[in-house]
Tab-separated table of C-alpha atoms in Angstrom:
chain	number	residue	atom	x	y	z
A	1044	UNK	CA	89.961	118.780	173.057
A	1045	UNK	CA	92.612	116.173	172.435
A	1046	UNK	CA	89.896	113.469	171.749
A	1047	UNK	CA	88.079	115.717	169.332
A	1048	UNK	CA	91.296	116.532	167.223
A	1049	UNK	CA	92.267	112.787	167.264
A	1050	UNK	CA	88.848	111.753	165.968
A	1051	UNK	CA	89.027	114.581	163.372
A	1052	UNK	CA	92.420	113.000	162.148
A	1053	UNK	CA	91.067	109.648	161.885
A	1054	UNK	CA	87.926	110.871	159.819
A	1055	UNK	CA	90.278	112.579	157.470
A	1056	UNK	CA	92.333	109.524	157.026
A	1057	UNK	CA	89.283	107.481	156.121
A	1058	UNK	CA	88.232	110.094	153.563
A	1059	UNK	CA	91.546	109.921	151.911
A	1060	UNK	CA	91.467	106.273	151.872
A	1061	UNK	CA	88.112	106.231	150.380
A	1062	UNK	CA	89.194	108.573	147.668
A	1063	UNK	CA	92.549	106.817	146.691
A	1064	UNK	CA	91.564	103.217	147.000
A	1065	UNK	CA	89.360	103.251	143.761
A	1066	UNK	CA	92.428	104.828	141.885
A	1067	UNK	CA	94.717	102.028	143.242
A	1068	UNK	CA	92.274	99.392	142.412
A	1069	UNK	CA	92.088	100.787	138.695
A	1070	UNK	CA	95.679	101.704	138.486
A	1071	UNK	CA	96.763	99.000	136.130
A	1072	UNK	CA	93.511	98.303	134.487
A	1073	UNK	CA	93.311	99.576	130.805
A	1074	UNK	CA	90.826	98.818	127.894
A	1075	UNK	CA	90.201	99.115	123.973
A	1076	UNK	CA	86.943	99.454	122.415
A	1077	UNK	CA	85.146	97.504	119.503
A	1078	UNK	CA	82.010	98.565	117.870
A	1079	UNK	CA	80.287	95.312	116.902
A	1080	UNK	CA	77.261	96.890	115.039
A	1081	UNK	CA	75.460	100.056	114.318
A	1082	UNK	CA	72.969	99.834	117.207
A	1083	UNK	CA	75.213	101.731	119.388
A	1084	UNK	CA	76.686	98.783	121.657
A	1085	UNK	CA	80.205	99.133	122.763
A	1086	UNK	CA	82.546	96.154	123.719
A	1087	UNK	CA	85.318	96.950	126.200
A	1088	UNK	CA	88.303	94.765	126.146
A	1089	UNK	CA	89.942	95.125	129.531
A	1090	UNK	CA	93.389	94.000	130.613
A	1091	UNK	CA	95.580	94.273	133.759
A	1092	UNK	CA	92.973	92.607	135.922
A	1093	UNK	CA	93.305	90.218	138.790
A	1094	UNK	CA	90.814	87.470	138.385
A	1095	UNK	CA	90.207	83.814	139.361
A	1096	UNK	CA	88.922	81.763	136.665
A	1097	UNK	CA	87.097	79.536	139.380
A	1098	UNK	CA	85.155	82.622	140.654
A	1099	UNK	CA	81.899	84.315	139.319
A	1100	UNK	CA	82.054	88.157	138.544
A	1101	UNK	CA	79.529	90.696	137.619
A	1102	UNK	CA	79.761	94.263	136.062
A	1103	UNK	CA	77.685	97.338	135.909
A	1104	UNK	CA	77.512	100.674	133.949
A	1105	UNK	CA	76.549	104.001	135.553
A	1106	UNK	CA	76.606	107.620	134.820
A	1107	UNK	CA	79.515	109.360	136.801
A	1108	UNK	CA	79.005	109.529	140.549
A	1109	UNK	CA	76.126	107.208	140.486
A	1110	UNK	CA	75.857	103.821	142.504
A	1111	UNK	CA	75.772	100.675	140.556
A	1112	UNK	CA	72.282	98.960	141.075
A	1113	UNK	CA	71.741	96.388	138.203
A	1114	UNK	CA	74.461	93.804	137.729
A	1115	UNK	CA	75.314	91.612	134.795
A	1116	UNK	CA	77.340	88.255	134.585
A	1117	UNK	CA	80.897	88.560	133.339
A	1118	UNK	CA	80.948	85.602	130.886
A	1119	UNK	CA	84.170	86.137	129.072
A	1120	UNK	CA	87.181	86.502	131.143
A	1121	UNK	CA	90.747	85.051	132.009
A	1122	UNK	CA	93.143	85.665	134.998
A	1123	UNK	CA	94.036	89.265	133.839
A	1124	UNK	CA	91.587	90.124	130.932
A	1125	UNK	CA	87.787	90.347	130.510
A	1126	UNK	CA	85.331	91.316	127.617
A	1127	UNK	CA	82.499	93.568	128.746
A	1128	UNK	CA	79.537	94.053	126.150
A	1129	UNK	CA	77.682	97.160	126.744
A	1130	UNK	CA	74.663	96.103	124.654
A	1131	UNK	CA	72.195	98.741	123.393
A	1132	UNK	CA	69.449	96.304	123.881
A	1133	UNK	CA	69.798	96.225	127.619
A	1134	UNK	CA	67.716	98.865	129.484
A	1135	UNK	CA	69.734	99.995	132.273
A	1136	UNK	CA	73.049	99.964	129.894
A	1137	UNK	CA	71.065	102.132	127.353
A	1138	UNK	CA	70.062	104.703	130.019
A	1139	UNK	CA	73.744	105.199	130.364
A	1140	UNK	CA	74.588	105.356	126.834
A	1141	UNK	CA	72.183	107.771	125.409
A	1142	UNK	CA	72.892	110.595	127.997
A	1143	UNK	CA	76.616	110.700	128.490
A	1144	UNK	CA	79.990	110.369	126.707
A	1145	UNK	CA	81.760	109.158	129.860
A	1146	UNK	CA	80.443	106.377	132.144
A	1147	UNK	CA	81.809	104.495	135.143
A	1148	UNK	CA	82.471	100.672	135.014
A	1149	UNK	CA	82.354	98.403	137.961
A	1150	UNK	CA	83.263	94.724	138.226
A	1151	UNK	CA	82.820	93.001	141.301
A	1152	UNK	CA	83.678	89.541	142.965
A	1153	UNK	CA	80.375	87.662	143.543
A	1154	UNK	CA	81.675	85.727	146.418
A	1155	UNK	CA	82.318	88.797	148.738
A	1156	UNK	CA	81.002	91.794	146.611
A	1157	UNK	CA	84.413	93.428	146.724
A	1158	UNK	CA	85.318	95.610	143.810
A	1159	UNK	CA	87.827	94.392	141.104
A	1160	UNK	CA	87.225	97.409	139.202
A	1161	UNK	CA	85.746	100.464	140.938
A	1162	UNK	CA	84.301	103.318	139.011
A	1163	UNK	CA	86.591	103.064	135.962
A	1164	UNK	CA	85.973	105.910	133.678
A	1165	UNK	CA	85.083	104.530	130.067
A	1166	UNK	CA	84.559	106.337	126.779
A	1167	UNK	CA	81.004	106.167	125.497
A	1168	UNK	CA	81.503	108.805	122.777
A	1169	UNK	CA	79.918	107.696	119.361
A	1170	UNK	CA	81.289	109.416	116.219
A	1171	UNK	CA	82.370	106.052	114.613
A	1172	UNK	CA	83.144	105.139	110.950
A	1173	UNK	CA	80.946	103.065	108.897
A	1174	UNK	CA	80.441	102.277	105.231
A	1175	UNK	CA	76.918	103.335	104.009
A	1176	UNK	CA	73.923	103.971	103.210
A	1177	UNK	CA	75.075	104.579	99.622
A	1178	UNK	CA	72.551	104.364	96.850
A	1179	UNK	CA	74.680	103.138	93.731
A	1180	UNK	CA	71.627	103.835	91.562
A	1181	UNK	CA	71.084	107.579	92.684
A	1182	UNK	CA	74.827	108.204	93.501
A	1183	UNK	CA	73.865	109.476	96.937
A	1184	UNK	CA	73.551	109.184	100.507
A	1185	UNK	CA	70.089	109.230	101.952
A	1186	UNK	CA	69.879	110.143	105.685
A	1187	UNK	CA	66.267	111.444	105.329
A	1188	UNK	CA	64.585	108.193	106.263
A	1189	UNK	CA	64.446	106.664	109.624
A	1190	UNK	CA	65.218	103.213	107.963
A	1191	UNK	CA	68.165	104.623	106.141
A	1192	UNK	CA	70.197	106.191	108.577
A	1193	UNK	CA	72.822	103.712	108.681
A	1194	UNK	CA	74.146	105.648	111.768
A	1195	UNK	CA	75.648	104.064	114.902
A	1196	UNK	CA	73.175	104.479	117.766
A	1197	UNK	CA	69.998	103.598	115.998
A	1198	UNK	CA	68.681	101.458	118.705
A	1199	UNK	CA	68.359	104.279	121.249
A	1200	UNK	CA	68.832	107.550	119.187
A	1201	UNK	CA	65.894	107.549	116.880
A	1202	UNK	CA	64.692	111.117	116.663
A	1203	UNK	CA	63.239	111.538	113.377
A	1204	UNK	CA	64.567	113.192	110.139
A	1205	UNK	CA	63.791	116.698	111.444
A	1206	UNK	CA	66.616	115.985	113.879
A	1207	UNK	CA	69.288	114.879	111.413
A	1208	UNK	CA	71.861	117.225	110.146
A	1209	UNK	CA	74.962	116.749	107.802
A	1210	UNK	CA	78.481	118.258	107.067
A	1211	UNK	CA	80.565	117.207	104.085
A	1212	UNK	CA	84.354	117.435	104.428
A	1213	UNK	CA	86.725	116.824	101.718
A	1214	UNK	CA	89.974	115.044	103.211
A	1215	UNK	CA	93.398	116.393	101.996
A	1216	UNK	CA	95.265	115.160	104.890
A	1217	UNK	CA	97.944	112.735	103.236
A	1218	UNK	CA	98.595	110.955	106.570
A	1219	UNK	CA	94.966	110.104	107.169
A	1220	UNK	CA	94.452	109.165	103.477
A	1221	UNK	CA	97.560	106.672	103.695
A	1222	UNK	CA	95.833	104.928	106.709
A	1223	UNK	CA	92.677	104.982	104.840
A	1224	UNK	CA	94.524	103.088	101.980
A	1225	UNK	CA	95.934	100.518	104.368
A	1226	UNK	CA	92.339	99.577	105.538
A	1227	UNK	CA	90.952	99.795	101.961
A	1228	UNK	CA	93.927	97.717	100.400
A	1229	UNK	CA	94.004	95.162	103.111
A	1230	UNK	CA	90.244	94.642	103.918
A	1231	UNK	CA	90.681	95.948	107.367
A	1232	UNK	CA	87.761	97.219	109.656
A	1233	UNK	CA	86.886	100.723	108.856
A	1234	UNK	CA	86.329	101.555	112.481
A	1235	UNK	CA	89.914	101.176	113.073
A	1236	UNK	CA	90.301	104.797	111.750
A	1237	UNK	CA	88.304	106.174	114.595
A	1238	UNK	CA	91.359	107.544	116.321
A	1239	UNK	CA	92.834	109.142	113.331
A	1240	UNK	CA	89.664	110.969	112.372
A	1241	UNK	CA	89.807	114.765	112.097
A	1242	UNK	CA	88.055	116.892	114.880
A	1243	UNK	CA	84.182	116.600	114.780
A	1244	UNK	CA	82.977	119.867	113.323
A	1245	UNK	CA	81.119	121.820	115.874
A	1246	UNK	CA	79.169	123.955	113.441
A	1247	UNK	CA	78.339	124.456	109.590
A	1248	UNK	CA	75.907	121.644	109.683
A	1249	UNK	CA	73.127	121.580	107.021
A	1250	UNK	CA	69.656	120.421	106.974
A	1251	UNK	CA	70.347	118.732	103.640
A	1252	UNK	CA	69.911	114.970	104.474
A	1253	UNK	CA	70.537	113.735	100.904
A	1254	UNK	CA	74.076	113.989	99.978
A	1255	UNK	CA	74.731	113.484	96.103
A	1256	UNK	CA	77.945	112.282	94.392
A	1257	UNK	CA	77.661	112.301	90.625
A	1258	UNK	CA	80.561	111.541	88.506
A	1259	UNK	CA	81.556	115.184	88.089
A	1260	UNK	CA	82.606	115.539	91.804
A	1261	UNK	CA	83.653	112.172	92.466
A	1262	UNK	CA	87.333	113.468	92.949
A	1263	UNK	CA	88.533	112.449	96.221
A	1264	UNK	CA	88.123	111.244	99.817
A	1265	UNK	CA	85.227	112.708	101.775
A	1266	UNK	CA	83.678	112.452	105.298
A	1267	UNK	CA	80.093	112.953	105.875
A	1268	UNK	CA	79.353	113.787	109.284
A	1269	UNK	CA	75.797	112.932	110.483
A	1270	UNK	CA	74.664	114.676	113.661
A	1271	UNK	CA	71.251	113.537	115.458
A	1272	UNK	CA	70.021	115.422	118.354
A	1273	UNK	CA	66.734	114.796	120.404
A	1274	UNK	CA	65.012	115.314	123.695
A	1275	UNK	CA	66.354	113.387	126.537
A	1276	UNK	CA	69.392	112.136	124.714
A	1277	UNK	CA	72.906	113.369	123.965
A	1278	UNK	CA	74.032	114.518	120.545
A	1279	UNK	CA	75.123	111.522	118.407
A	1280	UNK	CA	77.634	111.859	115.509
A	1281	UNK	CA	78.461	109.456	112.796
A	1282	UNK	CA	81.386	109.754	110.267
A	1283	UNK	CA	80.564	108.246	106.882
A	1284	UNK	CA	83.552	107.949	104.492
A	1285	UNK	CA	82.793	108.308	100.817
A	1286	UNK	CA	85.546	107.075	98.569
A	1287	UNK	CA	85.160	109.098	95.380
A	1288	UNK	CA	87.982	107.229	93.698
A	1289	UNK	CA	87.215	103.515	94.223
A	1290	UNK	CA	90.119	102.501	91.823
A	1291	UNK	CA	92.768	104.778	93.462
A	1292	UNK	CA	95.717	103.182	95.177
A	1293	UNK	CA	98.000	106.026	96.034
A	1294	UNK	CA	97.971	109.056	98.035
A	1295	UNK	CA	98.656	111.335	95.247
A	1296	UNK	CA	95.503	110.207	93.268
A	1297	UNK	CA	93.446	111.596	96.103
A	1298	UNK	CA	95.614	114.854	96.394
A	1299	UNK	CA	96.157	116.432	93.032
A	1300	UNK	CA	97.646	119.802	93.769
A	1301	UNK	CA	100.548	121.688	95.047
A	1302	UNK	CA	101.207	119.236	97.865
A	1303	UNK	CA	103.066	116.946	95.484
A	1304	UNK	CA	106.809	117.406	95.152
A	1305	UNK	CA	107.846	118.831	91.835
A	1306	UNK	CA	111.095	119.026	89.738
A	1307	UNK	CA	112.771	122.635	90.641
A	1308	UNK	CA	115.500	122.210	88.204
A	1309	UNK	CA	118.147	120.097	86.386
A	1310	UNK	CA	121.580	121.112	86.875
A	1311	UNK	CA	125.195	120.123	85.910
A	1312	UNK	CA	127.231	120.373	88.867
A	1313	UNK	CA	130.724	119.202	87.516
A	1314	UNK	CA	133.128	119.471	85.684
A	1315	UNK	CA	133.136	123.148	85.064
A	1316	UNK	CA	131.752	124.732	81.802
A	1317	UNK	CA	133.928	123.523	78.706
A	1318	UNK	CA	134.354	120.697	76.017
A	1319	UNK	CA	135.315	117.276	77.485
A	1320	UNK	CA	136.304	114.066	75.857
A	1321	UNK	CA	135.272	110.389	75.881
A	1322	UNK	CA	135.397	108.734	79.387
A	1323	UNK	CA	135.223	111.918	81.237
A	1324	UNK	CA	132.309	112.056	83.962
A	1325	UNK	CA	129.542	114.477	84.023
A	1326	UNK	CA	127.548	114.979	87.124
A	1327	UNK	CA	123.907	116.083	86.944
A	1328	UNK	CA	121.389	116.877	89.620
A	1329	UNK	CA	117.665	116.863	89.683
A	1330	UNK	CA	116.576	119.232	92.334
A	1331	UNK	CA	112.730	118.852	93.923
A	1332	UNK	CA	110.704	121.470	95.622
A	1333	UNK	CA	111.089	119.361	98.933
A	1334	UNK	CA	112.842	116.584	100.589
A	1335	UNK	CA	112.001	113.276	98.779
A	1336	UNK	CA	112.296	109.442	99.187
A	1337	UNK	CA	111.817	106.416	96.989
A	1338	UNK	CA	112.915	102.749	96.147
A	1339	UNK	CA	113.715	103.264	92.524
A	1340	UNK	CA	114.638	106.573	90.681
A	1341	UNK	CA	113.375	108.020	87.621
A	1342	UNK	CA	115.412	107.511	84.165
A	1343	UNK	CA	117.119	110.614	83.093
A	1344	UNK	CA	117.352	110.764	79.301
A	1345	UNK	CA	120.030	113.192	77.941
A	1346	UNK	CA	121.813	113.626	74.479
A	1347	UNK	CA	124.845	115.635	73.292
A	1348	UNK	CA	123.927	117.662	70.090
A	1349	UNK	CA	122.414	115.338	67.558
A	1350	UNK	CA	123.905	112.218	68.933
A	1351	UNK	CA	121.894	109.225	70.089
A	1352	UNK	CA	119.892	109.825	73.165
A	1353	UNK	CA	121.331	108.067	76.435
A	1354	UNK	CA	119.475	106.523	79.401
A	1355	UNK	CA	120.935	107.407	82.738
A	1356	UNK	CA	119.619	105.210	85.568
A	1357	UNK	CA	122.213	105.347	88.380
A	1358	UNK	CA	120.775	108.260	90.363
A	1359	UNK	CA	121.165	108.553	93.907
A	1360	UNK	CA	118.507	110.247	96.322
A	1361	UNK	CA	120.201	112.833	98.643
A	1362	UNK	CA	117.759	115.064	100.476
A	1363	UNK	CA	115.890	117.128	98.023
A	1364	UNK	CA	117.738	115.939	94.979
A	1365	UNK	CA	118.760	113.036	92.868
A	1366	UNK	CA	122.369	112.805	91.524
A	1367	UNK	CA	123.298	111.119	88.189
A	1368	UNK	CA	126.746	110.261	86.897
A	1369	UNK	CA	127.291	109.853	83.202
A	1370	UNK	CA	130.722	108.908	81.423
A	1371	UNK	CA	131.073	110.514	77.920
A	1372	UNK	CA	130.990	108.036	75.088
A	1373	UNK	CA	132.750	108.038	71.775
A	1374	UNK	CA	129.397	108.674	69.932
A	1375	UNK	CA	128.564	111.814	72.081
A	1376	UNK	CA	129.405	114.920	70.165
A	1377	UNK	CA	127.890	118.468	70.862
A	1378	UNK	CA	125.995	120.391	73.542
A	1379	UNK	CA	124.632	118.583	76.530
A	1380	UNK	CA	120.666	118.670	76.465
A	1381	UNK	CA	117.859	116.943	78.639
A	1382	UNK	CA	115.309	114.936	76.842
A	1383	UNK	CA	113.139	113.394	79.542
A	1384	UNK	CA	112.750	112.284	83.096
A	1385	UNK	CA	110.358	109.432	83.720
A	1386	UNK	CA	109.283	106.482	85.921
A	1387	UNK	CA	110.799	105.753	89.384
A	1388	UNK	CA	108.824	105.863	92.740
A	1389	UNK	CA	109.669	109.196	94.054
A	1390	UNK	CA	107.458	110.631	96.977
A	1391	UNK	CA	107.668	112.996	99.809
A	1392	UNK	CA	107.788	112.238	103.593
A	1393	UNK	CA	103.906	111.879	103.531
A	1394	UNK	CA	103.634	109.557	100.554
A	1395	UNK	CA	102.537	111.909	97.935
A	1396	UNK	CA	104.020	110.897	94.494
A	1397	UNK	CA	106.222	113.391	92.773
A	1398	UNK	CA	105.248	115.193	89.544
A	1399	UNK	CA	108.033	114.691	87.061
A	1400	UNK	CA	108.996	117.178	84.471
A	1401	UNK	CA	112.128	117.854	82.456
A	1402	UNK	CA	113.186	121.394	82.388
A	1403	UNK	CA	116.057	122.745	80.228
A	1404	UNK	CA	119.489	121.853	81.902
A	1405	UNK	CA	121.070	124.430	83.870
A	1406	UNK	CA	124.505	125.087	85.564
A	1407	UNK	CA	127.607	124.331	83.990
A	1408	UNK	CA	127.746	124.361	80.085
A	1409	UNK	CA	129.077	121.070	78.911
A	1410	UNK	CA	130.222	119.892	75.431
A	1411	UNK	CA	131.501	116.584	74.407
A	1412	UNK	CA	134.190	115.764	71.821
A	1413	UNK	CA	133.556	119.190	69.859
A	1414	UNK	CA	136.667	120.470	68.239
A	1415	UNK	CA	137.393	124.176	67.786
A	1416	UNK	CA	135.980	127.272	69.471
A	1417	UNK	CA	133.212	126.654	72.188
A	1418	UNK	CA	130.176	128.925	71.653
A	1419	UNK	CA	127.793	130.652	74.358
A	1420	UNK	CA	125.203	127.893	75.149
A	1421	UNK	CA	122.054	130.235	74.172
A	1422	UNK	CA	120.044	127.443	72.631
A	1423	UNK	CA	119.368	125.221	75.504
A	1424	UNK	CA	120.188	126.643	78.822
A	1425	UNK	CA	117.440	127.262	81.448
A	1426	UNK	CA	117.340	130.658	82.609
A	1427	UNK	CA	115.366	129.764	85.855
A	1428	UNK	CA	118.531	129.829	88.085
A	1429	UNK	CA	118.196	130.722	91.777
A	1430	UNK	CA	120.201	133.743	93.349
A	1431	UNK	CA	122.564	130.844	95.052
A	1432	UNK	CA	123.657	130.017	91.286
A	1433	UNK	CA	124.890	133.519	90.374
A	1434	UNK	CA	128.602	132.466	91.020
A	1435	UNK	CA	127.974	129.550	88.730
A	1436	UNK	CA	126.461	131.714	86.226
A	1437	UNK	CA	129.280	134.194	86.296
A	1438	UNK	CA	131.954	131.467	85.683
A	1439	UNK	CA	129.877	130.054	82.906
A	1440	UNK	CA	129.637	133.472	81.283
A	1441	UNK	CA	133.452	134.307	81.671
A	1442	UNK	CA	134.614	130.895	80.189
A	1443	UNK	CA	132.200	131.254	77.364
A	1444	UNK	CA	132.996	134.732	76.609
A	1445	UNK	CA	136.667	134.135	76.426
A	1446	UNK	CA	136.133	131.402	73.960
A	1447	UNK	CA	133.320	133.086	72.055
A	1448	UNK	CA	134.032	133.646	68.222
A	1449	UNK	CA	133.060	137.166	68.637
A	1450	UNK	CA	129.420	137.044	67.542
A	1451	UNK	CA	128.107	140.281	66.707
A	1452	UNK	CA	126.378	142.392	69.321
A	1453	UNK	CA	122.944	142.232	67.786
A	1454	UNK	CA	122.807	138.408	68.362
A	1455	UNK	CA	123.884	138.970	72.055
A	1456	UNK	CA	121.201	141.464	72.596
A	1457	UNK	CA	118.467	139.164	70.992
A	1458	UNK	CA	119.559	136.214	73.144
A	1459	UNK	CA	119.721	138.274	76.421
A	1460	UNK	CA	116.160	139.376	75.529
A	1461	UNK	CA	114.894	135.866	75.072
A	1462	UNK	CA	116.703	134.678	78.214
A	1463	UNK	CA	114.952	137.242	80.243
A	1464	UNK	CA	111.525	136.485	79.028
A	1465	UNK	CA	111.878	132.740	79.651
A	1466	UNK	CA	113.306	133.278	83.079
A	1467	UNK	CA	110.211	135.420	83.971
A	1468	UNK	CA	107.902	132.762	82.816
A	1469	UNK	CA	109.573	129.956	84.795
A	1470	UNK	CA	109.842	131.840	87.926
A	1471	UNK	CA	105.981	132.605	87.745
A	1472	UNK	CA	105.186	128.854	87.161
A	1473	UNK	CA	107.138	127.859	90.238
A	1474	UNK	CA	105.459	130.128	92.737
A	1475	UNK	CA	102.479	128.248	93.510
A	1476	UNK	CA	101.892	126.520	96.948
A	1477	UNK	CA	99.005	125.048	98.891
A	1478	UNK	CA	99.490	123.935	102.382
A	1479	UNK	CA	95.881	122.905	103.102
A	1480	UNK	CA	95.687	120.231	105.749
A	1481	UNK	CA	93.012	118.704	107.534
A	1482	UNK	CA	93.862	117.194	110.815
A	1483	UNK	CA	92.899	116.640	114.417
A	1484	UNK	CA	91.907	113.785	116.846
A	1485	UNK	CA	88.720	112.675	118.564
A	1486	UNK	CA	88.952	113.519	122.358
A	1487	UNK	CA	89.877	110.752	124.482
A	1488	UNK	CA	89.285	110.035	128.295
A	1489	UNK	CA	91.814	111.010	130.949
A	1490	UNK	CA	92.628	111.239	134.521
A	1491	UNK	CA	90.475	113.553	136.536
A	1492	UNK	CA	92.234	116.755	137.833
A	1493	UNK	CA	89.523	117.437	140.386
A	1494	UNK	CA	90.232	114.068	142.249
A	1495	UNK	CA	93.900	115.087	142.715
A	1496	UNK	CA	93.164	118.647	143.770
A	1497	UNK	CA	90.632	117.182	146.411
A	1498	UNK	CA	93.224	114.788	147.873
A	1499	UNK	CA	95.921	117.683	148.274
A	1500	UNK	CA	93.327	119.768	149.935
A	1501	UNK	CA	92.216	117.097	152.473
A	1502	UNK	CA	95.919	116.080	153.212
A	1503	UNK	CA	96.424	119.970	153.786
A	1504	UNK	CA	93.799	120.221	156.132
A	1505	UNK	CA	95.081	117.005	157.931
A	1506	UNK	CA	98.499	118.512	158.446
A	1507	UNK	CA	97.091	121.733	159.946
A	1508	UNK	CA	94.700	119.745	162.363
A	1509	UNK	CA	97.900	117.445	163.328
A	1510	UNK	CA	99.907	120.430	164.291
A	1511	UNK	CA	97.216	122.051	166.297
A	1512	UNK	CA	96.775	118.792	168.098
A	1513	UNK	CA	100.439	118.568	168.894
A	1514	UNK	CA	100.370	122.078	170.027
A	1515	UNK	CA	97.494	121.329	172.287
A	1516	UNK	CA	99.003	118.247	173.711
A	1517	UNK	CA	102.105	120.010	174.822
A	1518	UNK	CA	100.085	122.475	176.849
């Protein structure tokens, strides 16, 4: 009995080693991928290896769980790196590429057949980006002909036009568009965007294989997903990017909707309502609908009454507003009004350019160098104040009413009616919002949970068996 238990423990120990050793061998090995062509080949750039440059090595690719049978020479390697080309023109490699998205890579030392890499799981999934096939004459993409697929995997996924499907997706995700612009403006490889692609659509594909892009709908950035399926091979996806705005250089040119930050209001925050003299400072804030950034601020043009227009360029960006300061000049005389807001490089956190406008000024009522009685500012006040500004409005009204030259009640009623109508219109215009975002990632390879569970189970069985062995030994 003691001998049987001892043998069982030894067998369990060997099983654990067989499961753990491949993980230890591969523990520090990592890789990146390159797509050298559209034929379906994949180049793996491995690092973290321990190799001898004076020794010969070979590699093999299998489906998961299969034993390596055909070996190929590793020709490009250093002491800790290796470049492996999984060629779509090599029969045994193709037999793996066309049936699975997760393969097992082996590298062995030819001198003693020991494994340097043992069953390393590698990603063989094929939704990769490419540039064509775009017909500039017909303004379309033609996926109906076997010779015009332009899709990765052509070397082993040819299934005919009847097995080709398409799905057109407009991209409004500003983060992805910014990455695309980086590729576009710096002549980078389009396949570098693979990890940033939205999730591959699982349904909604059409049998339409000619995708037209005429002038009237060339209005943004699109991804054409091409799905091909056939007998005895996995589904293969390609992602073709269509740039409907080839001259565009900014995110906002691709996204022309409510995603752009807008001017909410322009407001005098100090001093209090009243008439002020030359050299006194007026502070004005331009509020936006969201937090903003920028390297240069817009020019705020203002004037007092019929005096000359003044350019204010000393704005400071603070959270969701820009604050300007202006010192009243000797030539300024009359009611402060806004004229225009132009220029600058104001964006939101995702890089969308702000839409500038110049609403009527609100907040404190400021006049410059005006003698005599100050009248209510009913000719140029923005009535689109938020509830948070009620206290400011009350203060403005009290100050103005005290200094008012007893205008008749009829004028006041007319002004009040006009104010309410303008307020309603402004509130209606500021209510729109579009939160459309397309996002997601292509699934990546990860550690297998099953292996860990199996190891824990085996260790548990070993502990139980050891306890029984100890109990029996004491008898």
